Amino acid sequence: MAVVRVIQEFPDELEADLAEFFNVDLLDLWHGRLSLRRIGVLIRSLMAKPGRSTLLMAMDKRTAWTEPDYMLARISDALELSNYLFLKANLDASDAHGLELPPPITRPGETEPQPDPVHGHFSDARELNTFFGRLTTA
């Protein structure tokens, strides 16, 4: 049963949300004043409160933001990219050389983007000679 799993895995978050939003004490379940069905109804109601419910945030970090928060982050990322492209197109090559692509805003539940490590090695003279030798014989 999903209600029992939520009670077992997230008791503190559920208790806090029940008290905050519904003025219900989770201990009432053990005192016989609250049924599992009613807790299930209240949990479903909590699932409709992204950005406000600690239970929902504990279950899925992405729900820490509401839909408007995600939309604002997309708008901000698009504006940053637009500014970058404008500067890149209108600056001299020497001025635009150090200009870096702006990183997107990190969303909840995501990790910070890490730069890709450079893997590889420089070719020695023999490898270059072989490579260019193949090009000229083709």
PDB file of C-alpha atoms in Angstrom:
ATOM      1  CA  MET A   1       0.000   0.000   0.000  1.00  0.00           C
ATOM      2  CA  ALA A   2       1.476   3.367  -1.060  1.00  0.00           C
ATOM      3  CA  VAL A   3       0.237   5.236   2.020  1.00  0.00           C
ATOM      4  CA  VAL A   4       2.065   2.890   4.371  1.00  0.00           C
ATOM      5  CA  ARG A   5       5.254   3.203   2.292  1.00  0.00           C
ATOM      6  CA  VAL A   6       5.091   7.007   2.482  1.00  0.00           C
ATOM      7  CA  ILE A   7       4.539   6.862   6.252  1.00  0.00           C
ATOM      8  CA  GLN A   8       7.504   4.494   6.662  1.00  0.00           C
ATOM      9  CA  GLU A   9       9.936   6.289   4.340  1.00  0.00           C
ATOM     10  CA  PHE A  10       9.076   9.947   5.011  1.00  0.00           C
ATOM     11  CA  PRO A  11       7.513  10.178   8.483  1.00  0.00           C
ATOM     12  CA  ASP A  12       9.018  13.534   9.483  1.00  0.00           C
ATOM     13  CA  GLU A  13       8.163  15.294   6.231  1.00  0.00           C
ATOM     14  CA  LEU A  14       4.638  13.867   6.218  1.00  0.00           C
ATOM     15  CA  GLU A  15       4.059  14.871   9.837  1.00  0.00           C
ATOM     16  CA  ALA A  16       5.287  18.421   9.156  1.00  0.00           C
ATOM     17  CA  ASP A  17       3.088  18.850   6.064  1.00  0.00           C
ATOM     18  CA  LEU A  18      -0.005  17.383   7.740  1.00  0.00           C
ATOM     19  CA  ALA A  19       0.407  19.813  10.631  1.00  0.00           C
ATOM     20  CA  GLU A  20       1.162  22.824   8.412  1.00  0.00           C
ATOM     21  CA  PHE A  21      -1.461  22.416   5.708  1.00  0.00           C
ATOM     22  CA  PHE A  22      -4.289  20.505   7.422  1.00  0.00           C
ATOM     23  CA  ASN A  23      -3.725  20.966  11.169  1.00  0.00           C
ATOM     24  CA  VAL A  24      -3.698  17.164  11.496  1.00  0.00           C
ATOM     25  CA  ASP A  25      -1.379  15.242  13.818  1.00  0.00           C
ATOM     26  CA  LEU A  26       0.072  12.024  12.382  1.00  0.00           C
ATOM     27  CA  LEU A  27      -0.062  10.486  15.880  1.00  0.00           C
ATOM     28  CA  ASP A  28      -3.854  10.521  15.516  1.00  0.00           C
ATOM     29  CA  LEU A  29      -3.396   7.481  13.254  1.00  0.00           C
ATOM     30  CA  TRP A  30      -2.148   5.457  16.232  1.00  0.00           C
ATOM     31  CA  HIS A  31      -4.778   6.927  18.542  1.00  0.00           C
ATOM     32  CA  GLY A  32      -7.557   5.790  16.189  1.00  0.00           C
ATOM     33  CA  ARG A  33      -8.717   9.308  15.258  1.00  0.00           C
ATOM     34  CA  LEU A  34      -7.278   9.170  11.715  1.00  0.00           C
ATOM     35  CA  SER A  35      -7.647   6.482   9.051  1.00  0.00           C
ATOM     36  CA  LEU A  36      -5.192   5.365   6.367  1.00  0.00           C
ATOM     37  CA  ARG A  37      -7.773   6.363   3.765  1.00  0.00           C
ATOM     38  CA  ARG A  38      -7.852   9.945   5.090  1.00  0.00           C
ATOM     39  CA  ILE A  39      -4.037  10.108   5.162  1.00  0.00           C
ATOM     40  CA  GLY A  40      -4.041   8.880   1.556  1.00  0.00           C
ATOM     41  CA  VAL A  41      -6.437  11.681   0.586  1.00  0.00           C
ATOM     42  CA  LEU A  42      -4.243  14.249   2.358  1.00  0.00           C
ATOM     43  CA  ILE A  43      -1.077  12.868   0.727  1.00  0.00           C
ATOM     44  CA  ARG A  44      -2.694  13.192  -2.714  1.00  0.00           C
ATOM     45  CA  SER A  45      -3.504  16.793  -1.851  1.00  0.00           C
ATOM     46  CA  LEU A  46       0.110  17.389  -0.821  1.00  0.00           C
ATOM     47  CA  MET A  47       1.247  16.062  -4.205  1.00  0.00           C
ATOM     48  CA  ALA A  48      -0.471  19.076  -5.812  1.00  0.00           C
ATOM     49  CA  LYS A  49       1.683  21.549  -3.854  1.00  0.00           C
ATOM     50  CA  PRO A  50       5.051  21.705  -5.647  1.00  0.00           C
ATOM     51  CA  GLY A  51       7.435  24.201  -4.127  1.00  0.00           C
ATOM     52  CA  ARG A  52       5.560  24.128  -0.813  1.00  0.00           C
ATOM     53  CA  SER A  53       5.305  20.519   0.377  1.00  0.00           C
ATOM     54  CA  THR A  54       8.329  19.142   2.249  1.00  0.00           C
ATOM     55  CA  LEU A  55       7.047  15.617   1.636  1.00  0.00           C
ATOM     56  CA  LEU A  56       6.949  16.166  -2.109  1.00  0.00           C
ATOM     57  CA  MET A  57      10.436  17.722  -2.079  1.00  0.00           C
ATOM     58  CA  ALA A  58      11.805  14.760  -0.087  1.00  0.00           C
ATOM     59  CA  MET A  59      10.313  12.336  -2.602  1.00  0.00           C
ATOM     60  CA  ASP A  60      11.546  14.237  -5.684  1.00  0.00           C
ATOM     61  CA  LYS A  61      14.039  17.117  -5.470  1.00  0.00           C
ATOM     62  CA  ARG A  62      12.743  18.584  -8.747  1.00  0.00           C
ATOM     63  CA  THR A  63       9.478  19.540  -7.033  1.00  0.00           C
ATOM     64  CA  ALA A  64      11.260  22.168  -4.938  1.00  0.00           C
ATOM     65  CA  TRP A  65      10.417  24.571  -7.776  1.00  0.00           C
ATOM     66  CA  THR A  66       6.975  25.357  -9.098  1.00  0.00           C
ATOM     67  CA  GLU A  67       6.169  25.511 -12.802  1.00  0.00           C
ATOM     68  CA  PRO A  68       6.622  29.316 -12.894  1.00  0.00           C
ATOM     69  CA  ASP A  69      10.070  28.872 -11.302  1.00  0.00           C
ATOM     70  CA  TYR A  70      11.080  26.539 -14.133  1.00  0.00           C
ATOM     71  CA  MET A  71       9.656  28.949 -16.712  1.00  0.00           C
ATOM     72  CA  LEU A  72      11.620  31.854 -15.212  1.00  0.00           C
ATOM     73  CA  ALA A  73      14.802  29.777 -15.281  1.00  0.00           C
ATOM     74  CA  ARG A  74      14.228  28.988 -18.983  1.00  0.00           C
ATOM     75  CA  ILE A  75      13.629  32.667 -19.728  1.00  0.00           C
ATOM     76  CA  SER A  76      16.756  33.645 -17.802  1.00  0.00           C
ATOM     77  CA  ASP A  77      18.845  31.026 -19.629  1.00  0.00           C
ATOM     78  CA  ALA A  78      17.497  32.212 -22.998  1.00  0.00           C
ATOM     79  CA  LEU A  79      18.253  35.842 -22.130  1.00  0.00           C
ATOM     80  CA  GLU A  80      21.792  34.975 -21.058  1.00  0.00           C
ATOM     81  CA  LEU A  81      22.327  33.051 -24.292  1.00  0.00           C
ATOM     82  CA  SER A  82      20.877  35.909 -26.338  1.00  0.00           C
ATOM     83  CA  ASN A  83      23.235  38.397 -24.662  1.00  0.00           C
ATOM     84  CA  TYR A  84      26.167  36.059 -25.262  1.00  0.00           C
ATOM     85  CA  LEU A  85      25.345  35.674 -28.955  1.00  0.00           C
ATOM     86  CA  PHE A  86      24.855  39.428 -29.345  1.00  0.00           C
ATOM     87  CA  LEU A  87      28.243  40.160 -27.775  1.00  0.00           C
ATOM     88  CA  LYS A  88      29.945  37.392 -29.750  1.00  0.00           C
ATOM     89  CA  ALA A  89      28.572  38.790 -33.015  1.00  0.00           C
ATOM     90  CA  ASN A  90      29.350  42.445 -32.284  1.00  0.00           C
ATOM     91  CA  LEU A  91      32.723  42.360 -30.546  1.00  0.00           C
ATOM     92  CA  ASP A  92      36.057  42.246 -32.295  1.00  0.00           C
ATOM     93  CA  ALA A  93      37.628  38.813 -32.431  1.00  0.00           C
ATOM     94  CA  SER A  94      40.292  39.855 -29.900  1.00  0.00           C
ATOM     95  CA  ASP A  95      37.664  41.153 -27.434  1.00  0.00           C
ATOM     96  CA  ALA A  96      35.353  38.138 -27.864  1.00  0.00           C
ATOM     97  CA  HIS A  97      38.183  35.637 -27.373  1.00  0.00           C
ATOM     98  CA  GLY A  98      37.676  35.282 -23.591  1.00  0.00           C
ATOM     99  CA  LEU A  99      33.890  35.326 -23.798  1.00  0.00           C
ATOM    100  CA  GLU A 100      32.473  32.050 -22.496  1.00  0.00           C
ATOM    101  CA  LEU A 101      29.059  30.523 -23.046  1.00  0.00           C
ATOM    102  CA  PRO A 102      26.974  31.229 -19.921  1.00  0.00           C
ATOM    103  CA  PRO A 103      26.058  28.152 -17.890  1.00  0.00           C
ATOM    104  CA  PRO A 104      22.332  27.455 -17.443  1.00  0.00           C
ATOM    105  CA  ILE A 105      20.739  27.901 -14.040  1.00  0.00           C
ATOM    106  CA  THR A 106      21.004  24.658 -12.103  1.00  0.00           C
ATOM    107  CA  ARG A 107      17.579  23.169 -11.482  1.00  0.00           C
ATOM    108  CA  PRO A 108      16.684  21.288  -8.288  1.00  0.00           C
ATOM    109  CA  GLY A 109      17.618  17.633  -8.469  1.00  0.00           C
ATOM    110  CA  GLU A 110      20.345  18.307 -11.025  1.00  0.00           C
ATOM    111  CA  THR A 111      24.047  18.381 -10.350  1.00  0.00           C
ATOM    112  CA  GLU A 112      26.260  21.276 -11.292  1.00  0.00           C
ATOM    113  CA  PRO A 113      27.570  20.771 -14.831  1.00  0.00           C
ATOM    114  CA  GLN A 114      31.185  19.692 -14.705  1.00  0.00           C
ATOM    115  CA  PRO A 115      33.585  20.645 -17.480  1.00  0.00           C
ATOM    116  CA  ASP A 116      34.573  17.724 -19.651  1.00  0.00           C
ATOM    117  CA  PRO A 117      38.107  16.618 -18.906  1.00  0.00           C
ATOM    118  CA  VAL A 118      40.424  16.742 -21.887  1.00  0.00           C
ATOM    119  CA  HIS A 119      41.487  13.250 -22.857  1.00  0.00           C
ATOM    120  CA  GLY A 120      44.108  12.618 -25.443  1.00  0.00           C
ATOM    121  CA  HIS A 121      47.706  13.106 -26.244  1.00  0.00           C
ATOM    122  CA  PHE A 122      49.855  14.898 -28.747  1.00  0.00           C
ATOM    123  CA  SER A 123      51.003  12.888 -31.718  1.00  0.00           C
ATOM    124  CA  ASP A 124      54.679  12.329 -32.192  1.00  0.00           C
ATOM    125  CA  ALA A 125      56.522  12.862 -35.475  1.00  0.00           C
ATOM    126  CA  ARG A 126      56.168   9.237 -36.593  1.00  0.00           C
ATOM    127  CA  GLU A 127      52.336   9.273 -36.142  1.00  0.00           C
ATOM    128  CA  LEU A 128      52.058  12.562 -38.047  1.00  0.00           C
ATOM    129  CA  ASN A 129      54.286  11.238 -40.827  1.00  0.00           C
ATOM    130  CA  THR A 130      52.137   8.114 -41.160  1.00  0.00           C
ATOM    131  CA  PHE A 131      48.907  10.138 -41.151  1.00  0.00           C
ATOM    132  CA  PHE A 132      50.058  12.612 -43.803  1.00  0.00           C
ATOM    133  CA  GLY A 133      51.674   9.791 -45.791  1.00  0.00           C
ATOM    134  CA  ARG A 134      48.286   8.093 -46.127  1.00  0.00           C
ATOM    135  CA  LEU A 135      46.697  11.336 -47.312  1.00  0.00           C
ATOM    136  CA  THR A 136      49.206  11.848 -50.121  1.00  0.00           C
ATOM    137  CA  THR A 137      48.998   8.253 -51.391  1.00  0.00           C
ATOM    138  CA  ALA A 138      45.213   8.210 -51.686  1.00  0.00           C
TER     139      ALA A 138
END
